[in-house]
């Protein structure tokens, strides 16, 4: 059985994401206590500004008010067959 170290898996994943056009940022550069902070605490998993920017780029004709609106207080994750599998609580963007 072939084994991989965590760093090998991480580097492979980062290389794959770079190939898709993603850019990695060193965690301390956007940490809550840094000048470039992008969240108030480490418990904030979603970087809201980045999400808003991505939604705007993907939906250029959608008014800003609609981009901030959420359809329901809960969203769901679909599996590959389109079946609802998990409920996910949403916070306002």
Short mmCIF file of N, CA, C and O in Angstrom, two decimals, residues 42-93:
data_model
loop_
_atom_site.label_atom_id
_atom_site.label_comp_id
_atom_site.label_asym_id
_atom_site.label_seq_id
_atom_site.Cartn_x
_atom_site.Cartn_y
_atom_site.Cartn_z
N UNK A 42 -11.58 32.80 14.15
CA UNK A 42 -11.29 31.56 13.44
C UNK A 42 -12.52 30.67 13.28
O UNK A 42 -12.51 29.75 12.48
N UNK A 43 -13.59 30.98 14.02
CA UNK A 43 -14.81 30.19 13.88
C UNK A 43 -15.61 30.58 12.64
O UNK A 43 -16.56 29.90 12.28
N UNK A 44 -15.23 31.65 11.97
CA UNK A 44 -15.87 32.04 10.71
C UNK A 44 -15.20 31.27 9.57
O UNK A 44 -14.10 31.59 9.16
N UNK A 45 -15.88 30.26 9.09
CA UNK A 45 -15.31 29.39 8.06
C UNK A 45 -15.40 30.02 6.68
O UNK A 45 -14.47 29.94 5.89
N UNK A 46 -16.51 30.68 6.39
CA UNK A 46 -16.71 31.32 5.10
C UNK A 46 -16.17 32.74 5.14
O UNK A 46 -16.48 33.50 6.06
N UNK A 47 -15.37 33.09 4.17
CA UNK A 47 -14.86 34.45 4.06
C UNK A 47 -15.91 35.23 3.27
O UNK A 47 -15.97 35.18 2.04
N UNK A 48 -16.77 35.96 3.99
CA UNK A 48 -17.97 36.58 3.41
C UNK A 48 -17.65 37.53 2.25
O UNK A 48 -18.34 37.51 1.24
N UNK A 49 -16.63 38.37 2.38
CA UNK A 49 -16.32 39.30 1.29
C UNK A 49 -15.95 38.56 0.03
O UNK A 49 -16.39 38.89 -1.06
N UNK A 50 -15.15 37.51 0.18
CA UNK A 50 -14.75 36.73 -0.99
C UNK A 50 -15.96 36.04 -1.62
O UNK A 50 -16.07 35.96 -2.84
N UNK A 51 -16.86 35.56 -0.77
CA UNK A 51 -18.08 34.92 -1.28
C UNK A 51 -18.93 35.94 -2.03
O UNK A 51 -19.40 35.66 -3.13
N UNK A 52 -19.12 37.12 -1.45
CA UNK A 52 -19.91 38.16 -2.13
C UNK A 52 -19.28 38.54 -3.47
O UNK A 52 -19.97 38.69 -4.49
N UNK A 53 -17.95 38.69 -3.49
CA UNK A 53 -17.25 39.04 -4.73
C UNK A 53 -17.44 37.95 -5.79
O UNK A 53 -17.66 38.24 -6.97
N UNK A 54 -17.37 36.69 -5.37
CA UNK A 54 -17.55 35.58 -6.31
C UNK A 54 -18.98 35.54 -6.84
O UNK A 54 -19.21 35.32 -8.04
N UNK A 55 -19.96 35.75 -5.96
CA UNK A 55 -21.35 35.77 -6.40
C UNK A 55 -21.59 36.88 -7.41
O UNK A 55 -22.30 36.69 -8.40
N UNK A 56 -21.00 38.05 -7.16
CA UNK A 56 -21.15 39.17 -8.09
C UNK A 56 -20.51 38.86 -9.43
O UNK A 56 -21.07 39.17 -10.49
N UNK A 57 -19.34 38.23 -9.41
CA UNK A 57 -18.66 37.89 -10.67
C UNK A 57 -19.42 36.83 -11.46
O UNK A 57 -19.48 36.87 -12.68
N UNK A 58 -20.01 35.88 -10.74
CA UNK A 58 -20.76 34.80 -11.41
C UNK A 58 -22.13 35.25 -11.88
O UNK A 58 -22.71 34.63 -12.78
N UNK A 59 -22.67 36.29 -11.27
CA UNK A 59 -24.01 36.78 -11.58
C UNK A 59 -23.99 38.28 -11.84
O UNK A 59 -24.61 39.06 -11.11
N UNK A 60 -23.30 38.73 -12.89
CA UNK A 60 -23.12 40.17 -13.10
C UNK A 60 -24.43 40.94 -13.34
O UNK A 60 -24.47 42.14 -13.08
N UNK A 61 -25.46 40.28 -13.81
CA UNK A 61 -26.72 40.96 -14.09
C UNK A 61 -27.67 40.97 -12.90
O UNK A 61 -28.75 41.56 -12.96
N UNK A 62 -27.28 40.31 -11.82
CA UNK A 62 -28.12 40.24 -10.63
C UNK A 62 -27.90 41.49 -9.78
O UNK A 62 -26.77 41.83 -9.47
N UNK A 63 -28.99 42.20 -9.41
CA UNK A 63 -28.81 43.39 -8.57
C UNK A 63 -28.13 43.06 -7.25
O UNK A 63 -28.29 41.96 -6.72
N UNK A 64 -27.38 44.01 -6.71
CA UNK A 64 -26.65 43.79 -5.46
C UNK A 64 -27.58 43.37 -4.34
O UNK A 64 -27.23 42.53 -3.51
N UNK A 65 -28.79 43.95 -4.30
CA UNK A 65 -29.73 43.59 -3.23
C UNK A 65 -30.13 42.12 -3.32
O UNK A 65 -30.30 41.46 -2.30
N UNK A 66 -30.22 41.59 -4.53
CA UNK A 66 -30.57 40.18 -4.69
C UNK A 66 -29.39 39.28 -4.34
O UNK A 66 -29.58 38.17 -3.84
N UNK A 67 -28.17 39.76 -4.58
CA UNK A 67 -27.01 38.96 -4.23
C UNK A 67 -26.89 38.78 -2.72
O UNK A 67 -26.39 37.78 -2.25
N UNK A 68 -27.36 39.77 -1.95
CA UNK A 68 -27.29 39.69 -0.50
C UNK A 68 -28.46 38.92 0.09
O UNK A 68 -28.42 38.49 1.24
N UNK A 69 -29.52 38.78 -0.68
CA UNK A 69 -30.72 38.12 -0.19
C UNK A 69 -30.53 36.62 -0.16
O UNK A 69 -29.91 36.04 -1.04
N UNK A 70 -31.08 36.00 0.83
CA UNK A 70 -31.04 34.54 0.87
C UNK A 70 -32.47 34.03 0.81
O UNK A 70 -33.37 34.62 1.41
N UNK A 71 -32.69 32.95 0.11
CA UNK A 71 -34.05 32.49 -0.11
C UNK A 71 -34.71 31.88 1.13
O UNK A 71 -35.92 31.87 1.23
N UNK A 72 -33.91 31.39 2.05
CA UNK A 72 -34.46 30.71 3.21
C UNK A 72 -33.41 30.76 4.31
O UNK A 72 -32.26 31.06 4.06
N UNK A 73 -33.80 30.43 5.52
CA UNK A 73 -32.83 30.44 6.61
C UNK A 73 -31.97 29.18 6.62
O UNK A 73 -31.05 29.06 7.39
N UNK A 74 -32.31 28.24 5.76
CA UNK A 74 -31.52 27.01 5.67
C UNK A 74 -31.27 26.69 4.21
O UNK A 74 -32.10 26.94 3.36
N UNK A 75 -30.11 26.17 3.92
CA UNK A 75 -29.79 25.71 2.57
C UNK A 75 -29.55 24.22 2.66
O UNK A 75 -29.57 23.64 3.74
N UNK A 76 -29.34 23.60 1.56
CA UNK A 76 -29.04 22.18 1.60
C UNK A 76 -27.95 21.85 0.61
O UNK A 76 -27.69 22.58 -0.33
N UNK A 77 -27.29 20.75 0.88
CA UNK A 77 -26.21 20.26 0.03
C UNK A 77 -26.78 19.11 -0.78
O UNK A 77 -27.45 18.23 -0.23
N UNK A 78 -26.53 19.11 -2.08
CA UNK A 78 -26.99 18.03 -2.94
C UNK A 78 -25.86 17.03 -3.16
O UNK A 78 -24.71 17.41 -3.32
N UNK A 79 -26.23 15.77 -3.20
CA UNK A 79 -25.22 14.77 -3.54
C UNK A 79 -25.09 14.74 -5.06
O UNK A 79 -25.77 15.47 -5.78
N UNK A 80 -24.22 13.90 -5.59
CA UNK A 80 -23.97 13.88 -7.02
C UNK A 80 -25.20 13.51 -7.84
O UNK A 80 -25.27 13.81 -9.02
N UNK A 81 -26.17 12.86 -7.23
CA UNK A 81 -27.39 12.50 -7.93
C UNK A 81 -28.48 13.55 -7.79
O UNK A 81 -29.60 13.36 -8.28
N UNK A 82 -28.17 14.67 -7.14
CA UNK A 82 -29.15 15.73 -7.00
C UNK A 82 -30.08 15.56 -5.81
O UNK A 82 -31.05 16.28 -5.67
N UNK A 83 -29.79 14.60 -4.95
CA UNK A 83 -30.63 14.37 -3.77
C UNK A 83 -30.18 15.26 -2.62
O UNK A 83 -28.99 15.46 -2.40
N UNK A 84 -31.14 15.78 -1.88
CA UNK A 84 -30.83 16.61 -0.71
C UNK A 84 -30.23 15.71 0.37
O UNK A 84 -30.81 14.70 0.73
N UNK A 85 -29.05 16.08 0.86
CA UNK A 85 -28.40 15.22 1.84
C UNK A 85 -28.20 15.89 3.20
O UNK A 85 -28.24 15.24 4.22
N UNK A 86 -27.93 17.20 3.24
CA UNK A 86 -27.65 17.87 4.51
C UNK A 86 -28.29 19.24 4.54
O UNK A 86 -28.28 19.96 3.54
N UNK A 87 -28.80 19.63 5.68
CA UNK A 87 -29.24 21.00 5.87
C UNK A 87 -28.06 21.78 6.42
O UNK A 87 -27.31 21.29 7.26
N UNK A 88 -27.91 23.00 5.97
CA UNK A 88 -26.82 23.86 6.41
C UNK A 88 -27.38 25.20 6.84
O UNK A 88 -28.01 25.88 6.03
N UNK A 89 -27.21 25.60 8.10
CA UNK A 89 -27.70 26.92 8.50
C UNK A 89 -26.91 28.01 7.80
O UNK A 89 -25.71 27.88 7.61
N UNK A 90 -27.59 29.06 7.39
CA UNK A 90 -26.95 30.17 6.70
C UNK A 90 -26.98 31.41 7.57
O UNK A 90 -27.97 31.71 8.20
N UNK A 91 -25.89 32.14 7.54
CA UNK A 91 -25.84 33.46 8.17
C UNK A 91 -25.94 34.49 7.05
O UNK A 91 -25.57 34.21 5.92
N UNK A 92 -26.40 35.68 7.35
CA UNK A 92 -26.45 36.71 6.31
C UNK A 92 -25.08 36.98 5.74
O UNK A 92 -24.09 36.93 6.45
N UNK A 93 -25.04 37.27 4.45
CA UNK A 93 -23.77 37.59 3.81
C UNK A 93 -23.42 39.02 4.13
O UNK A 93 -22.39 39.49 4.02
#
